[in-house]
Amino acid sequence: MSRGAGIASRTWTAAAKSTVVRSNSWARFLRRPSDRDAIAMHRLVADTRVLDVNSTYTYLLMATDFADTTIVADRDGELCGLITAYHPPVRPEVLFVWQVAVAESARGTGLAGVMLDTLVDRVRRDRHGHPVTVEATVSPDNTASRAFFGAFAKRHGVLLVEQPHFTSAQLDSDGNHEDEPLLRIGPIATPMVD
Ligand SMILES: CC(C)(COP(=O)(O)OP(=O)(O)OC[C@H]1O[C@@H](n2cnc3c(N)ncnc32)[C@H](O)[C@@H]1OP(=O)(O)O)[C@@H](O)C(=O)NCCC(=O)NCCS
């Protein structure tokens, strides 16, 4: 075993433990979305005041056609977290994470991390345990987002690689949007535990 692989496996062991501890408190609130969630998903994203807010129709698509790659946290009827994602048609081994939002009242409790771990686990099970690589674009100064994906890579003991992707010019003709480089995290290939 190479030195790198040893480090990775130690990281996974310690992290898996903390993930289990954290997921115990949120697991019962996590589920696939349904068509009834689109309006609350739209509101949750708008309430972050930092994410681009898309139409309710877009969230309705994510909650129906993309429900298998989307997850929500529903705490007794209050939608307090979501991750919308999909498999790019030409790269089906990739889970492209589009938006992550947690209500202010639920932040700092590990919810976003548990949602992503649960979603990746679900997607891999749906695909008979095949490895998955997580991708997301993150603007350079989005500290929270970078910390979130960095923590995910560390927990799973995999590399996080950054490369140029969407540019400011593609996103806003007046240059009012930052570049969105791509983060590639993975592949997540650990054996699935029952
Ligand atoms: C970013 C956001 C999703 C984090 O949700 P959360 O449930 O509070 O995050 P978690 O508690 O699961 O934290 C996951 C990791 O990110 C880190 N993190 C979360 N928010 C952070 C912040 N504001 N600054 C620095 N690090 C942060 C945590 O320390 C944790 O790392 P650790 O496991 O090494 O301790 C939430 O703050 C949010 O919805 N923000 C507005 C929307 C947004 O920016 N979305 C893009 C996120 S990809």
GROMACS .gro file of N, CA, C and O and ligand atoms in nm, residues 22 48 50-51 97 99-103 106-114 138 142-149 151 154-155, ligand 1:
model
  172
   22ARG      N    1  -2.286   1.214   1.353
   22ARG     CA    2  -2.364   1.329   1.308
   22ARG      C    3  -2.490   1.285   1.238
   22ARG      O    4  -2.595   1.344   1.256
   48THR      N    5  -3.125   3.220   0.157
   48THR     CA    6  -2.980   3.222   0.182
   48THR      C    7  -2.922   3.359   0.147
   48THR      O    8  -2.819   3.398   0.199
   50VAL      N    9  -2.748   3.441  -0.079
   50VAL     CA   10  -2.619   3.435  -0.150
   50VAL      C   11  -2.625   3.348  -0.275
   50VAL      O   12  -2.546   3.368  -0.367
   51LEU      N   13  -2.717   3.254  -0.279
   51LEU     CA   14  -2.727   3.166  -0.397
   51LEU      C   15  -2.810   3.232  -0.506
   51LEU      O   16  -2.899   3.312  -0.477
   97VAL      N   17  -2.304   1.859  -0.821
   97VAL     CA   18  -2.382   1.927  -0.716
   97VAL      C   19  -2.407   2.070  -0.760
   97VAL      O   20  -2.314   2.148  -0.781
   99GLN      N   21  -2.681   2.311  -0.620
   99GLN     CA   22  -2.700   2.406  -0.510
   99GLN      C   23  -2.707   2.331  -0.376
   99GLN      O   24  -2.765   2.222  -0.368
  100VAL      N   25  -2.649   2.395  -0.275
  100VAL     CA   26  -2.655   2.343  -0.137
  100VAL      C   27  -2.707   2.458  -0.051
  100VAL      O   28  -2.650   2.567  -0.054
  101ALA      N   29  -2.812   2.432   0.024
  101ALA     CA   30  -2.865   2.537   0.113
  101ALA      C   31  -2.911   2.476   0.244
  101ALA      O   32  -2.973   2.370   0.247
  102VAL      N   33  -2.877   2.545   0.352
  102VAL     CA   34  -2.923   2.506   0.485
  102VAL      C   35  -2.984   2.630   0.551
  102VAL      O   36  -2.924   2.739   0.545
  103ALA      N   37  -3.100   2.615   0.610
  103ALA     CA   38  -3.165   2.728   0.679
  103ALA      C   39  -3.076   2.775   0.793
  103ALA      O   40  -3.006   2.694   0.857
  106ALA      N   41  -3.048   2.591   1.116
  106ALA     CA   42  -2.991   2.455   1.120
  106ALA      C   43  -2.842   2.454   1.088
  106ALA      O   44  -2.781   2.348   1.083
  107ARG      N   45  -2.782   2.570   1.067
  107ARG     CA   46  -2.640   2.573   1.027
  107ARG      C   47  -2.547   2.538   1.142
  107ARG      O   48  -2.580   2.558   1.259
  108GLY      N   49  -2.431   2.486   1.102
  108GLY     CA   50  -2.329   2.454   1.202
  108GLY      C   51  -2.357   2.326   1.278
  108GLY      O   52  -2.291   2.297   1.378
  109THR      N   53  -2.454   2.249   1.231
  109THR     CA   54  -2.488   2.124   1.300
  109THR      C   55  -2.446   2.002   1.218
  109THR      O   56  -2.478   1.890   1.253
  110GLY      N   57  -2.378   2.028   1.107
  110GLY     CA   58  -2.333   1.917   1.022
  110GLY      C   59  -2.436   1.874   0.919
  110GLY      O   60  -2.415   1.776   0.848
  111LEU      N   61  -2.547   1.949   0.907
  111LEU     CA   62  -2.654   1.904   0.816
  111LEU      C   63  -2.607   1.896   0.671
  111LEU      O   64  -2.632   1.795   0.602
  112ALA      N   65  -2.538   2.000   0.622
  112ALA     CA   66  -2.497   1.997   0.480
  112ALA      C   67  -2.407   1.877   0.454
  112ALA      O   68  -2.422   1.807   0.354
  113GLY      N   69  -2.315   1.851   0.544
  113GLY     CA   70  -2.224   1.737   0.527
  113GLY      C   71  -2.298   1.605   0.527
  113GLY      O   72  -2.272   1.517   0.444
  114VAL      N   73  -2.393   1.590   0.618
  114VAL     CA   74  -2.469   1.465   0.626
  114VAL      C   75  -2.556   1.448   0.500
  114VAL      O   76  -2.570   1.337   0.448
  138VAL      N   77  -1.746   2.653  -0.772
  138VAL     CA   78  -1.745   2.740  -0.653
  138VAL      C   79  -1.664   2.864  -0.683
  138VAL      O   80  -1.548   2.854  -0.728
  142ASN      N   81  -1.598   3.210  -0.211
  142ASN     CA   82  -1.704   3.145  -0.132
  142ASN      C   83  -1.639   3.051  -0.029
  142ASN      O   84  -1.625   2.931  -0.048
  143THR      N   85  -1.600   3.113   0.083
  143THR     CA   86  -1.526   3.041   0.186
  143THR      C   87  -1.604   2.923   0.241
  143THR      O   88  -1.550   2.814   0.261
  144ALA      N   89  -1.733   2.945   0.267
  144ALA     CA   90  -1.815   2.840   0.328
  144ALA      C   91  -1.825   2.719   0.235
  144ALA      O   92  -1.810   2.603   0.278
  145SER      N   93  -1.846   2.747   0.108
  145SER     CA   94  -1.861   2.639   0.011
  145SER      C   95  -1.730   2.561  -0.003
  145SER      O   96  -1.729   2.438  -0.007
  146ARG      N   97  -1.619   2.633  -0.007
  146ARG     CA   98  -1.489   2.567  -0.019
  146ARG      C   99  -1.460   2.482   0.105
  146ARG      O  100  -1.407   2.372   0.097
  147ALA      N  101  -1.495   2.535   0.221
  147ALA     CA  102  -1.473   2.458   0.345
  147ALA      C  103  -1.561   2.333   0.344
  147ALA      O  104  -1.518   2.224   0.383
  148PHE      N  105  -1.683   2.348   0.295
  148PHE     CA  106  -1.778   2.237   0.291
  148PHE      C  107  -1.726   2.124   0.201
  148PHE      O  108  -1.722   2.007   0.241
  149PHE      N  109  -1.684   2.158   0.079
  149PHE     CA  110  -1.635   2.054  -0.012
  149PHE      C  111  -1.499   2.000   0.032
  149PHE      O  112  -1.469   1.881   0.014
  151ALA      N  113  -1.404   1.968   0.341
  151ALA     CA  114  -1.433   1.876   0.452
  151ALA      C  115  -1.485   1.743   0.399
  151ALA      O  116  -1.451   1.636   0.451
  154LYS      N  117  -1.194   1.543   0.270
  154LYS     CA  118  -1.113   1.493   0.382
  154LYS      C  119  -1.182   1.374   0.448
  154LYS      O  120  -1.119   1.273   0.478
  155ARG      N  121  -1.312   1.387   0.470
  155ARG     CA  122  -1.387   1.278   0.534
  155ARG      C  123  -1.376   1.148   0.457
  155ARG      O  124  -1.373   1.041   0.513
  195LIG     C1  125  -2.260   2.651   0.334
  195LIG     C2  126  -2.375   2.582   0.408
  195LIG     C3  127  -2.451   2.494   0.311
  195LIG     C4  128  -2.314   2.500   0.522
  195LIG     O1  129  -2.420   2.429   0.586
  195LIG     P1  130  -2.394   2.364   0.732
  195LIG     O2  131  -2.500   2.261   0.754
  195LIG     O3  132  -2.384   2.472   0.831
  195LIG     O4  133  -2.252   2.297   0.709
  195LIG     P2  134  -2.190   2.178   0.795
  195LIG     O5  135  -2.220   2.203   0.941
  195LIG     O6  136  -2.231   2.046   0.741
  195LIG     O7  137  -2.035   2.201   0.770
  195LIG     C5  138  -1.964   2.126   0.673
  195LIG     C6  139  -1.819   2.177   0.675
  195LIG     O8  140  -1.812   2.308   0.620
  195LIG     C7  141  -1.758   2.398   0.714
  195LIG     N1  142  -1.833   2.525   0.707
  195LIG     C8  143  -1.967   2.537   0.699
  195LIG     N2  144  -2.001   2.668   0.696
  195LIG     C9  145  -1.883   2.737   0.698
  195LIG    C10  146  -1.852   2.875   0.697
  195LIG     N3  147  -1.946   2.970   0.690
  195LIG     N4  148  -1.721   2.911   0.700
  195LIG    C11  149  -1.624   2.817   0.705
  195LIG     N5  150  -1.649   2.684   0.709
  195LIG    C12  151  -1.776   2.645   0.706
  195LIG    C13  152  -1.777   2.332   0.847
  195LIG     O9  153  -1.679   2.375   0.942
  195LIG    C14  154  -1.765   2.184   0.815
  195LIG    O10  155  -1.628   2.148   0.808
  195LIG     P3  156  -1.570   2.040   0.917
  195LIG    O11  157  -1.647   1.912   0.893
  195LIG    O12  158  -1.425   2.033   0.881
  195LIG    O13  159  -1.598   2.101   1.050
  195LIG    C15  160  -2.471   2.685   0.471
  195LIG    O14  161  -2.397   2.777   0.549
  195LIG    C16  162  -2.552   2.765   0.369
  195LIG    O15  163  -2.660   2.724   0.329
  195LIG     N6  164  -2.497   2.880   0.325
  195LIG    C17  165  -2.564   2.964   0.225
  195LIG    C18  166  -2.570   2.897   0.090
  195LIG    C19  167  -2.432   2.866   0.032
  195LIG    O16  168  -2.334   2.938   0.047
  195LIG     N7  169  -2.430   2.753  -0.041
  195LIG    C20  170  -2.311   2.704  -0.105
  195LIG    C21  171  -2.257   2.592  -0.024
  195LIG     S1  172  -2.181   2.469  -0.124
   0.00000   0.00000   0.00000
